[in-house]
Structure formats: structure tokens, C-alpha cells
């Protein structure tokens, strides 16, 4: 064991002799932390996936992030906000680890203190998970032990390698070799545990379970075939149906819940006459409905693309609610997902005859895992944050006074009816078109009211009514197109929609928070 033999160097810390080289010290810090995170991730994958220290910290960050920052993240990074968060965390943790290593060039203390501090942060975040149970502490604990052990083993090796020559007469390259071996082993250990952790977490079990679902039962009754001419994709709008792989994805899950149908059950309770518990098989054996439903995120900015359309197959909510017997006074359905996220849906929207359902299928396939496999709620006409609970495991009949859902707790509206909106898909903002007859095409939506008219105008001129695509359903988006004569020069194009109740989309621009953006989508183009 080396000790500090040179007290004279204390005040300056500039004497490099007995200290570990800066580069090596930084690497030590990073490897100790990497090993901790790798082991933590692996143990979490085996014991309790949400307790992975790295992800637990990320999840806690998501839960605590102040609204404006979260809004900025979704509007700037869209559906990639999670990757950006994880990358940002990796950078911060690396910097902290390097600093920890650098502070430990002579003694173990500072580096160990840092590893312990990170361990405590990891454990605290895991403990703050809404689905916390005692086993959640195992992964952070294992991470802590792995981090301390790695640092405590590598540090003396590095000290010896940095020690002056007398130590090494017999075997001059020995200490360096052993250090390199140690560093290599730690790197491999962190890599292998991290890789295994990630592979186990992307549970083969849930994927296999989804593959084993097989063809879902046909819905009862006849279902209208997808309408012909429901989009103007040839003119540049999205296709009427969105492929599962292209369907927008928004959730707070850094790690998507992995559930096998055999483990799945749903409880319906609260203000009901009879509590019901249903397995996946019981759900799929019930009478099913199928309907195209356009889902929209409340965080969709004017002209944004957090909107998609799919055919969902599922159990009508009104049947389940009737069976449970909703008590008088219950006006809210509080839904909880396997990862603790909650939505709060008006009971009325699930019993008024619309196609509100617990969806098992999406576009002819079992729900994709990231869209809620095995079961999610879908309610036409409501934003996803109040109605689209994915990985749903619990439904409690309650009141709006008694329960505030995840996003309501964070300042968003209790009720989330989708606002009438429209978007210009072509030409895109800040592009150049050939002057003359220019095709303008786009998308409009007013779910569960329907789109009756879409108008466009150039340069604040007269509004011109556009051609609407085939009317599929009041619950789905509607594409539109027209041709405008545009002279050479800059032009401002605007669109507004009128829903089937006769209400025209407001020009007043509002933020997405608390209950959805309003305002006309406007693009600036140049005709040449
Ligand atoms: N479990 C869970 N369900 C959730 C969310 C979530 O974060 N967790 N986000 C909601 C929001 S805000 C939206 S817009 C929709 C998006 O559904 P999608 O990802 O299938 O498009 O899911 C809703 N359901
Ligand atoms: Mo959303």
C-alpha cells in the first residue's frame, strides 16, 4: 500500500511523482462508474427492470422536470426526447466520474465518496419510483458494491504503476502491465454486464409472448373497409392509415414495460357495484370492436406531427363498465399503467356510444410493445394524455375531485378534448415552388366531431375552400388539397378547418399547455 510520503508537496499538489497520471485517474473514475452502472443494469434486468440505476435517475428526472423544460424537449426533440435525455445524462455522469478520478490521484477517498454519492442518488431515484417495492434496492446496492470494488482494486494498481523506479527494479514493466490488465478487465466487465442487462431488459419474454398471440379474433359485426380515396398521399399528405412503425410515440417510459400476456391482468374497481379482474385471454374472448381512430398528443404544436391514424381492435369500454356497474357520482376513470403512469378519462366519453375501447390490436397486429402491449386504452376525440393509457393494468372508477392524473398533476387540463386543427403538408415551410398553379395539400382533424370544411388562403387574401378526401369517420383525420395560382415572389399560406358542428378553428395562438395548441398553421414559401 502506498501512502503519501511527500508532505512537502501538499500545498502545491503540483508534484506529479507519487500521484496517478491525470489521464489514468480520469479513466479510473469512468471505469468504476461504468462498472457500477453495468452491474446495476444487469441486476435490475433480472430482479426489477425499472430499478436500473441509470434509468431510475432518468425516470426521476422526467417526473421532476419542470413543465417548460419538458415542453421544450418535446417540441425540440419530438419523439427523440428520451435519447437526448439519456445522452445528456451519460455526458454529465462521465464528467463527474472524470472529476472523481482526478481528485483521487493520491488517495482513494474522494473517488470512493463520489461512487457512494452516485450510488445513493441511484437508490433514492429507484425508491421514488411509483411502482417501488423492496427488491428495487438490490440493483443500486449491487451497483454501489461493484463501483467501490472496481475503484478499490484499480486504484492501488495505478498507484504502483505510477510509483518511482526502485519498486520496479526486478520487474520494471510489471506494474504497468497489471494496471493495463485491470483497466481492460474493468472495461470488459462494464461492457458485458451493460450489454447483458440491456438484452435481458428488452425482454425476449414479452416479444415471444407478443409473437405467440397469433391472429386476434375478428370483431363482432361488419366493419367498414378502409375507404377508397381517404388521403391525398400522391399530393404529399400522409397516408390515411399510419403504419405501426411510423405511428408517433409519446410516453414517459425510458424503458418500455415488458409484459407477457400470461402475466397480464386488469382490475376494474372503485365506484362500481362489482369489482372485475380480467386476464388477457378473458379480454380477447370477449366481443370485440374494430375502428379507425386518429390519436393526437396534446403537446402537438401548430403544424406538428404528433398525430397518427390506425385501426384499433379491442373490448368496448362501455361493456366492461356496464358489467362492473358504475355507481352514481363516478365521473372519472383513473387508469394506471404497469410503470405507474396514470390517465384520467371522463366516464361520459366511454359510455356515450363512441368507440372507446381497451385495444388489443393495432392495424391487424397485436399492439406493438411500445404502443402498450398487451392492452391499452383508446378513446376517440380525447388527447392521449387523458385517454390513451398504455400497458394498462388498473382501472378505478372515481371522481375528478378525488383523483388527479399524471399530467394533470403537472399543470395540464383535467379534460382533454382534441381541438380542431389543420396542417399544410405541402409545400413545406421555407421551400421554393414553381410559380403558377401550385398544389397545396394537408391534413385536418377534429376527432369525434368530424371535419366539414378546410380553407386555405395566400397572403391574407380570400379564403378558398379545398377539396376534401373521402369521409371515413368523424373519429379520424381528413386530408384536403387545392391548387392556388401564385405569382413569383414570397407568399404566406394559411389553413383553417371547420368541424361538423360548424365551429371554425380559431386564429388565436395558444400554447400546447394546458389543453392543446390553437392557431392557424402558416408557412412561408417562395415562388420562382
Ligand atoms: N403508460 C403510459 N401511457 C401513455 C403515456 C405514457 O407516458 N405512459 N403517454 C400518453 C400520451 S401523452 C400520449 S399522446 C399517448 C401516445 O400514444 P402512442 O405512443 O401509442 O402514440 O399515450 C398516452 N399513454
Ligand atoms: Mo401526449
XYZ file of C-alpha atoms and ligand atoms in Angstrom:
553
model
C 0.000 0.000 0.000
C 1.427 3.373 -0.901
C 0.991 6.318 1.366
C 1.681 9.949 0.808
C 5.399 10.121 1.609
C 5.852 13.657 0.488
C 4.024 16.067 2.789
C 6.065 18.944 1.334
C 4.129 18.607 -1.860
C 0.791 19.013 -0.136
C 0.253 22.749 -0.590
C 1.002 22.822 -4.308
C -0.286 19.420 -5.468
C 1.900 20.134 -8.491
C 4.409 17.374 -7.768
C 3.304 14.625 -10.131
C 5.635 11.966 -8.745
C 3.526 9.838 -6.411
C 0.202 10.662 -7.977
C -1.565 8.723 -10.676
C -1.240 10.320 -14.106
C -4.198 12.577 -14.881
C -5.322 10.545 -17.866
C -5.189 7.278 -15.917
C -7.011 8.856 -12.960
C -9.820 10.052 -15.218
C -10.121 6.615 -16.808
C -10.249 5.009 -13.315
C -13.186 7.192 -12.354
C -15.042 6.475 -15.556
C -14.437 2.710 -15.350
C -15.572 2.482 -11.731
C -18.788 4.306 -12.564
C -19.280 2.337 -15.802
C -18.856 -0.935 -13.927
C -21.358 0.237 -11.303
C -23.911 1.159 -13.969
C -23.346 -2.065 -15.928
C -23.774 -4.304 -12.893
C -26.722 -2.237 -11.670
C -28.407 -2.574 -15.037
C -27.848 -6.323 -15.168
C -29.146 -6.955 -11.652
C -32.135 -4.701 -12.359
C -32.932 -6.591 -15.557
C -33.015 -9.815 -13.554
C -34.798 -8.501 -10.466
C -36.853 -5.376 -11.229
C -36.248 -3.631 -14.591
C -37.315 -0.116 -13.502
C -34.655 -0.178 -10.748
C -31.724 0.106 -13.157
C -29.839 2.993 -11.501
C -29.126 4.869 -14.744
C -32.731 4.584 -15.926
C -34.112 5.242 -12.445
C -32.242 8.551 -12.369
C -33.582 9.326 -15.866
C -37.116 8.414 -14.819
C -36.908 10.576 -11.723
C -35.614 13.430 -13.886
C -38.620 13.001 -16.196
C -41.026 13.014 -13.236
C -39.471 16.155 -11.772
C -38.665 18.137 -14.914
C -40.415 21.471 -14.769
C -43.078 21.836 -17.444
C -41.433 24.484 -19.653
C -38.278 22.368 -19.969
C -40.292 19.261 -20.789
C -42.264 21.220 -23.375
C -39.026 22.486 -24.856
C -37.700 18.938 -25.028
C -40.788 17.513 -26.769
C -41.102 20.408 -29.169
C -37.380 20.478 -29.972
C -36.532 16.799 -29.978
C -40.042 15.410 -30.519
C -40.160 11.675 -30.195
C -36.361 11.604 -29.648
C -36.524 13.474 -26.339
C -35.637 10.326 -24.381
C -32.497 9.570 -26.350
C -31.435 13.171 -25.821
C -32.056 12.886 -22.067
C -30.068 9.644 -21.792
C -27.191 11.046 -23.844
C -27.175 14.191 -21.685
C -27.093 12.077 -18.525
C -24.232 9.993 -19.925
C -22.226 13.154 -20.569
C -22.882 14.568 -17.082
C -22.053 11.266 -15.380
C -18.853 10.900 -17.409
C -17.723 14.390 -16.442
C -18.492 13.699 -12.770
C -16.626 10.366 -12.967
C -13.570 12.007 -14.541
C -13.570 14.663 -11.817
C -13.859 11.924 -9.179
C -10.867 10.145 -10.700
C -8.821 13.323 -10.901
C -9.490 14.152 -7.248
C -8.216 10.685 -6.328
C -4.765 10.816 -7.829
C -3.191 10.191 -4.414
C -5.827 8.698 -2.176
C -8.880 6.561 -2.685
C -11.129 8.769 -0.569
C -12.573 11.340 -2.970
C -13.267 8.820 -5.716
C -14.950 6.405 -3.313
C -17.006 9.221 -1.832
C -18.191 10.074 -5.305
C -19.104 6.480 -6.154
C -21.055 6.266 -2.898
C -22.792 9.573 -3.641
C -23.807 8.336 -7.102
C -24.979 5.077 -5.521
C -27.173 6.961 -3.064
C -28.645 9.039 -5.886
C -29.394 5.849 -7.827
C -31.018 4.170 -4.822
C -33.057 7.263 -3.977
C -34.381 7.528 -7.530
C -35.222 3.820 -7.633
C -37.026 4.213 -4.294
C -39.006 7.148 -5.707
C -40.459 5.017 -8.486
C -44.264 4.861 -8.335
C -44.038 1.082 -8.639
C -41.395 0.736 -5.882
C -41.064 -2.496 -3.951
C -38.165 -3.529 -1.699
C -36.315 -5.555 -4.400
C -35.843 -2.262 -6.271
C -32.976 -1.555 -3.862
C -30.958 -4.575 -4.989
C -29.710 -3.100 -8.261
C -28.466 0.198 -6.810
C -26.840 -1.759 -3.986
C -25.112 -4.125 -6.406
C -24.015 -1.098 -8.447
C -22.566 0.517 -5.353
C -20.596 -2.604 -4.414
C -19.333 -3.041 -7.988
C -18.264 0.606 -8.214
C -16.423 0.538 -4.880
C -14.758 -2.799 -5.664
C -13.612 -1.672 -9.104
C -12.165 1.546 -7.764
C -10.574 -0.135 -4.751
C -8.861 -2.731 -6.955
C -7.750 -0.447 -9.788
C -6.552 2.428 -7.639
C -3.644 0.574 -5.950
C -2.637 -0.906 -9.303
C -2.480 2.591 -10.751
C -0.562 3.899 -7.751
C 2.031 1.141 -8.105
C 2.357 1.756 -11.839
C 2.969 5.422 -11.103
C 5.442 4.751 -8.281
C 9.123 5.692 -8.772
C 11.561 3.148 -10.198
C 13.014 1.474 -7.002
C 9.833 -0.517 -6.693
C 10.261 -1.974 -10.071
C 13.882 -2.991 -10.490
C 13.047 -6.670 -10.640
C 10.065 -6.322 -12.923
C 10.122 -2.853 -14.493
C 7.035 -3.244 -16.682
C 5.080 -5.467 -14.285
C 3.008 -2.794 -12.527
C 2.073 -1.134 -15.814
C 1.094 -4.462 -17.300
C -1.024 -5.325 -14.317
C -2.691 -1.905 -14.428
C -3.486 -2.295 -18.130
C -4.888 -5.735 -17.444
C -7.014 -4.338 -14.620
C -8.301 -1.474 -16.754
C -9.050 -3.880 -19.591
C -10.890 -6.250 -17.276
C -12.993 -3.417 -15.859
C -13.814 -2.164 -19.349
C -14.839 -5.649 -20.450
C -16.833 -6.169 -17.240
C -18.750 -2.932 -17.672
C -19.382 -3.708 -21.337
C -20.536 -7.266 -20.794
C -22.804 -6.534 -17.806
C -24.267 -3.498 -19.566
C -24.868 -5.460 -22.747
C -26.462 -8.375 -20.904
C -28.587 -6.005 -18.857
C -29.895 -4.291 -21.988
C -30.556 -7.611 -23.736
C -32.453 -9.064 -20.783
C -34.398 -5.849 -20.306
C -35.573 -5.872 -23.938
C -37.213 -8.992 -22.640
C -37.323 -11.843 -25.037
C -40.298 -12.913 -22.924
C -42.560 -10.015 -23.899
C -41.546 -10.267 -27.552
C -42.137 -14.002 -27.600
C -45.443 -13.504 -25.839
C -46.496 -10.963 -28.467
C -45.429 -13.285 -31.278
C -47.416 -16.104 -29.663
C -50.655 -14.091 -29.580
C -51.319 -15.177 -33.145
C -54.182 -13.782 -35.180
C -56.586 -11.850 -32.982
C -60.290 -12.747 -33.141
C -62.399 -10.942 -35.717
C -64.584 -8.132 -34.417
C -68.279 -8.745 -33.979
C -70.442 -7.395 -36.783
C -69.326 -5.906 -40.045
C -66.522 -3.396 -40.196
C -66.368 -0.868 -42.992
C -63.373 -1.498 -45.243
C -60.760 1.288 -45.321
C -62.319 3.958 -47.534
C -61.009 4.458 -51.041
C -59.521 7.892 -51.653
C -59.216 8.794 -47.988
C -55.883 10.518 -48.471
C -54.020 12.657 -50.975
C -50.723 10.889 -50.405
C -49.903 11.312 -54.093
C -50.094 15.070 -53.497
C -47.937 14.943 -50.371
C -50.225 14.240 -47.400
C -49.556 11.313 -45.067
C -51.301 8.065 -45.955
C -54.699 7.763 -44.269
C -53.553 4.800 -42.210
C -50.259 5.139 -40.352
C -48.066 2.048 -40.319
C -47.366 0.812 -36.790
C -43.663 1.529 -37.229
C -44.438 5.141 -38.198
C -47.102 5.803 -35.540
C -45.951 8.674 -33.310
C -44.839 7.555 -29.865
C -45.038 9.624 -26.685
C -44.600 8.319 -23.161
C -42.589 8.794 -20.014
C -41.081 5.291 -20.213
C -37.296 5.265 -20.620
C -37.646 1.519 -20.584
C -40.844 0.232 -22.103
C -42.764 -2.090 -19.735
C -42.246 -5.693 -20.823
C -45.328 -7.733 -20.087
C -46.234 -11.254 -21.142
C -49.894 -11.998 -21.778
C -49.651 -14.858 -19.280
C -48.668 -12.410 -16.511
C -51.216 -9.814 -17.501
C -54.319 -8.937 -15.578
C -56.564 -5.905 -15.430
C -58.518 -4.848 -12.373
C -61.624 -2.677 -12.604
C -62.663 -1.313 -9.221
C -63.543 1.800 -7.246
C -67.042 3.246 -7.527
C -68.506 0.096 -9.069
C -71.091 -2.457 -7.999
C -68.856 -5.430 -8.820
C -65.085 -5.436 -8.975
C -63.777 -7.274 -12.064
C -60.389 -8.847 -12.721
C -59.683 -9.943 -16.287
C -56.813 -11.877 -17.820
C -55.581 -11.282 -21.343
C -57.366 -14.387 -22.589
C -60.613 -13.330 -20.953
C -60.339 -9.970 -22.682
C -59.627 -11.437 -26.108
C -62.525 -13.910 -25.831
C -64.998 -11.068 -25.366
C -66.986 -9.443 -28.133
C -64.556 -7.075 -29.882
C -64.984 -3.929 -31.950
C -62.658 -2.545 -34.574
C -62.413 1.102 -35.557
C -60.018 3.541 -37.157
C -59.072 6.179 -34.608
C -56.790 9.151 -35.081
C -54.764 9.750 -31.924
C -53.221 13.129 -31.135
C -50.837 14.323 -28.447
C -51.748 17.470 -26.535
C -48.107 18.527 -26.977
C -48.573 18.740 -30.740
C -47.554 22.229 -31.841
C -49.394 24.058 -34.613
C -48.482 22.139 -37.762
C -46.853 19.366 -35.719
C -46.770 15.657 -36.438
C -47.686 14.091 -33.074
C -50.772 12.637 -34.724
C -51.358 9.270 -36.386
C -54.227 7.072 -37.511
C -54.621 3.329 -37.002
C -57.300 0.660 -36.920
C -57.662 -0.485 -33.323
C -59.287 -3.727 -32.238
C -60.477 -4.076 -28.688
C -63.061 -4.579 -25.986
C -65.648 -1.787 -25.831
C -65.242 0.090 -22.564
C -68.983 0.584 -22.239
C -69.463 -3.227 -21.989
C -66.891 -3.581 -19.233
C -68.232 -0.562 -17.369
C -71.788 -1.868 -17.642
C -70.683 -5.209 -16.285
C -68.874 -3.591 -13.363
C -71.830 -1.282 -12.739
C -70.657 2.318 -12.486
C -72.061 3.933 -9.352
C -73.809 7.273 -9.490
C -71.345 10.121 -8.997
C -68.373 8.430 -10.623
C -67.287 10.773 -13.417
C -63.650 9.855 -13.956
C -61.865 6.667 -14.984
C -58.417 6.615 -13.396
C -56.179 4.262 -15.348
C -52.762 3.097 -14.222
C -50.103 1.525 -16.380
C -47.619 -1.147 -15.383
C -44.991 1.573 -14.874
C -47.152 3.749 -12.642
C -48.182 6.354 -15.242
C -51.809 7.449 -14.908
C -54.536 8.921 -17.080
C -57.926 10.293 -16.070
C -60.747 9.909 -18.592
C -64.290 11.272 -18.376
C -66.696 8.354 -17.828
C -69.114 10.048 -20.224
C -66.684 9.715 -23.149
C -66.515 5.965 -22.560
C -70.253 5.347 -22.289
C -71.764 7.717 -24.889
C -71.588 5.190 -27.707
C -68.284 6.171 -29.281
C -65.656 3.508 -29.964
C -63.832 3.853 -26.626
C -62.004 0.589 -26.060
C -59.322 -1.422 -24.396
C -57.295 -2.118 -27.507
C -55.520 -5.422 -28.065
C -54.771 -4.944 -31.746
C -53.439 -2.202 -33.976
C -53.580 -2.389 -37.776
C -54.222 -6.113 -37.741
C -51.419 -6.980 -35.329
C -51.178 -7.372 -31.575
C -50.348 -3.963 -30.077
C -46.653 -3.187 -30.573
C -44.806 -3.276 -27.247
C -44.021 0.452 -27.361
C -47.690 1.234 -28.058
C -48.893 -0.585 -24.949
C -48.745 -4.358 -25.411
C -50.661 -6.261 -24.280
C -53.515 -3.800 -23.615
C -54.058 -0.044 -23.858
C -56.987 2.316 -23.741
C -58.046 4.321 -26.810
C -60.854 6.897 -26.730
C -61.765 8.777 -29.928
C -61.849 12.554 -29.543
C -59.604 12.873 -26.491
C -55.893 13.662 -26.371
C -53.691 10.706 -25.486
C -52.672 12.060 -22.076
C -56.227 11.705 -20.739
C -57.278 8.601 -22.597
C -54.517 6.538 -24.151
C -53.114 4.669 -21.136
C -50.642 2.087 -22.493
C -49.689 -1.120 -20.615
C -52.892 -0.545 -18.642
C -53.311 -2.757 -15.582
C -55.744 -0.907 -13.336
C -58.984 0.996 -13.891
C -60.550 2.787 -10.957
C -63.907 4.499 -11.174
C -63.592 7.737 -9.241
C -64.307 11.457 -9.498
C -62.380 14.403 -10.933
C -62.314 15.872 -7.424
C -60.769 12.757 -5.912
C -58.059 11.956 -8.426
C -55.518 13.938 -10.452
C -53.745 12.057 -13.231
C -50.025 12.206 -14.076
C -50.188 15.196 -16.437
C -52.944 16.935 -14.525
C -50.616 16.966 -11.519
C -48.147 18.779 -13.779
C -50.410 21.589 -14.863
C -52.326 20.135 -17.795
C -56.098 20.224 -18.131
C -58.291 17.607 -16.480
C -60.414 17.150 -19.594
C -58.618 16.817 -22.889
C -60.974 17.003 -25.877
C -58.979 17.257 -29.106
C -59.137 20.762 -30.593
C -59.937 21.325 -34.258
C -56.637 21.728 -36.083
C -55.259 21.663 -39.597
C -51.839 21.459 -41.161
C -50.256 22.281 -44.513
C -48.153 19.261 -45.544
C -47.097 20.638 -48.956
C -45.457 22.888 -49.790
C -43.319 22.781 -46.673
C -42.304 25.917 -44.825
C -39.320 27.812 -46.254
C -39.312 25.982 -49.571
C -39.340 27.201 -53.150
C -42.054 26.286 -55.648
C -42.545 26.960 -59.334
C -44.793 29.995 -59.812
C -48.159 29.393 -61.446
C -50.576 26.669 -60.372
C -49.286 25.314 -57.067
C -50.789 22.305 -55.293
C -51.412 22.870 -51.593
C -52.340 19.780 -49.573
C -52.567 18.777 -45.975
C -54.396 17.246 -43.053
C -57.179 18.402 -40.738
C -58.682 16.842 -37.627
C -61.495 17.376 -35.146
C -61.902 13.900 -33.708
C -65.415 12.817 -32.780
C -66.874 15.954 -34.346
C -65.579 15.438 -37.875
C -64.189 17.851 -40.476
C -66.764 19.671 -42.636
C -64.595 22.216 -44.446
C -60.972 23.210 -44.886
C -59.963 26.548 -46.360
C -56.619 27.995 -47.369
C -55.526 31.486 -48.230
C -52.420 33.104 -49.617
C -51.072 36.419 -48.333
C -54.151 37.129 -46.182
C -56.375 37.114 -49.287
C -59.792 35.498 -49.562
C -60.245 32.045 -48.040
C -60.613 29.321 -50.669
C -62.455 26.098 -49.952
C -60.386 22.978 -50.628
C -61.277 19.525 -51.903
C -61.723 17.033 -49.047
C -60.673 13.391 -49.236
C -63.293 10.678 -48.743
C -65.095 10.937 -45.407
C -64.008 7.916 -43.395
C -65.359 8.672 -39.926
C -65.730 11.566 -37.540
C -63.030 9.919 -35.394
C -60.281 10.163 -37.986
C -58.266 12.865 -39.645
C -59.227 14.160 -43.064
C -56.898 15.113 -45.889
C -57.514 18.090 -48.164
C -55.951 19.690 -51.250
C -56.357 22.543 -53.675
C -54.474 24.441 -56.346
C -53.590 28.106 -55.895
C -52.295 30.479 -58.564
C -49.123 32.024 -57.155
C -47.139 34.792 -58.832
C -43.340 34.839 -58.494
C -42.236 36.144 -55.111
C -42.653 35.299 -51.406
C -46.005 34.001 -50.176
C -47.618 33.243 -46.850
C -50.016 30.294 -46.885
C -52.521 29.618 -44.109
C -55.099 26.940 -43.409
C -58.150 26.691 -41.178
C -60.677 23.914 -40.653
C -64.336 23.910 -39.707
C -65.703 20.949 -37.785
C -69.009 19.244 -38.450
C -70.699 21.215 -35.670
C -69.973 24.328 -37.739
C -67.252 25.740 -35.478
C -64.253 27.165 -37.318
C -60.750 26.739 -35.945
C -59.697 29.823 -34.024
C -56.882 32.083 -35.191
C -55.906 32.823 -31.577
C -52.483 31.330 -30.940
C -52.172 29.465 -27.644
C -49.508 27.217 -26.168
C -49.927 23.458 -26.001
C -50.153 23.631 -22.190
C -52.707 23.307 -20.553
C -55.039 21.697 -23.080
C -53.728 21.878 -26.642
C -52.372 24.496 -29.061
C -54.626 26.684 -31.199
C -53.875 28.952 -34.146
C -53.620 28.635 -37.901
C -50.731 26.754 -39.431
C -48.780 29.239 -41.522
C -45.975 28.532 -43.992
C -43.743 30.948 -45.856
C -42.717 29.907 -49.334
C -41.148 31.495 -52.391
C -42.495 31.042 -55.913
C -39.985 31.433 -58.721
N -48.247 4.168 -19.796
C -48.291 5.310 -20.493
N -49.315 5.532 -21.321
C -49.368 6.676 -22.037
C -48.377 7.662 -21.907
C -47.305 7.408 -21.008
O -46.405 8.226 -20.819
N -47.291 6.209 -20.327
N -48.462 8.824 -22.639
C -49.769 9.217 -23.145
C -49.673 10.247 -24.157
S -49.245 11.792 -23.615
C -49.999 10.022 -25.463
S -50.102 11.300 -26.551
C -50.283 8.666 -25.958
C -49.403 8.319 -27.125
O -49.641 7.011 -27.547
P -48.679 6.378 -28.624
O -47.277 6.447 -28.094
O -49.136 4.991 -28.862
O -48.821 7.231 -29.871
O -50.072 7.698 -24.965
C -50.554 8.047 -23.693
N -50.425 6.890 -22.853
Mo -49.468 13.232 -25.328
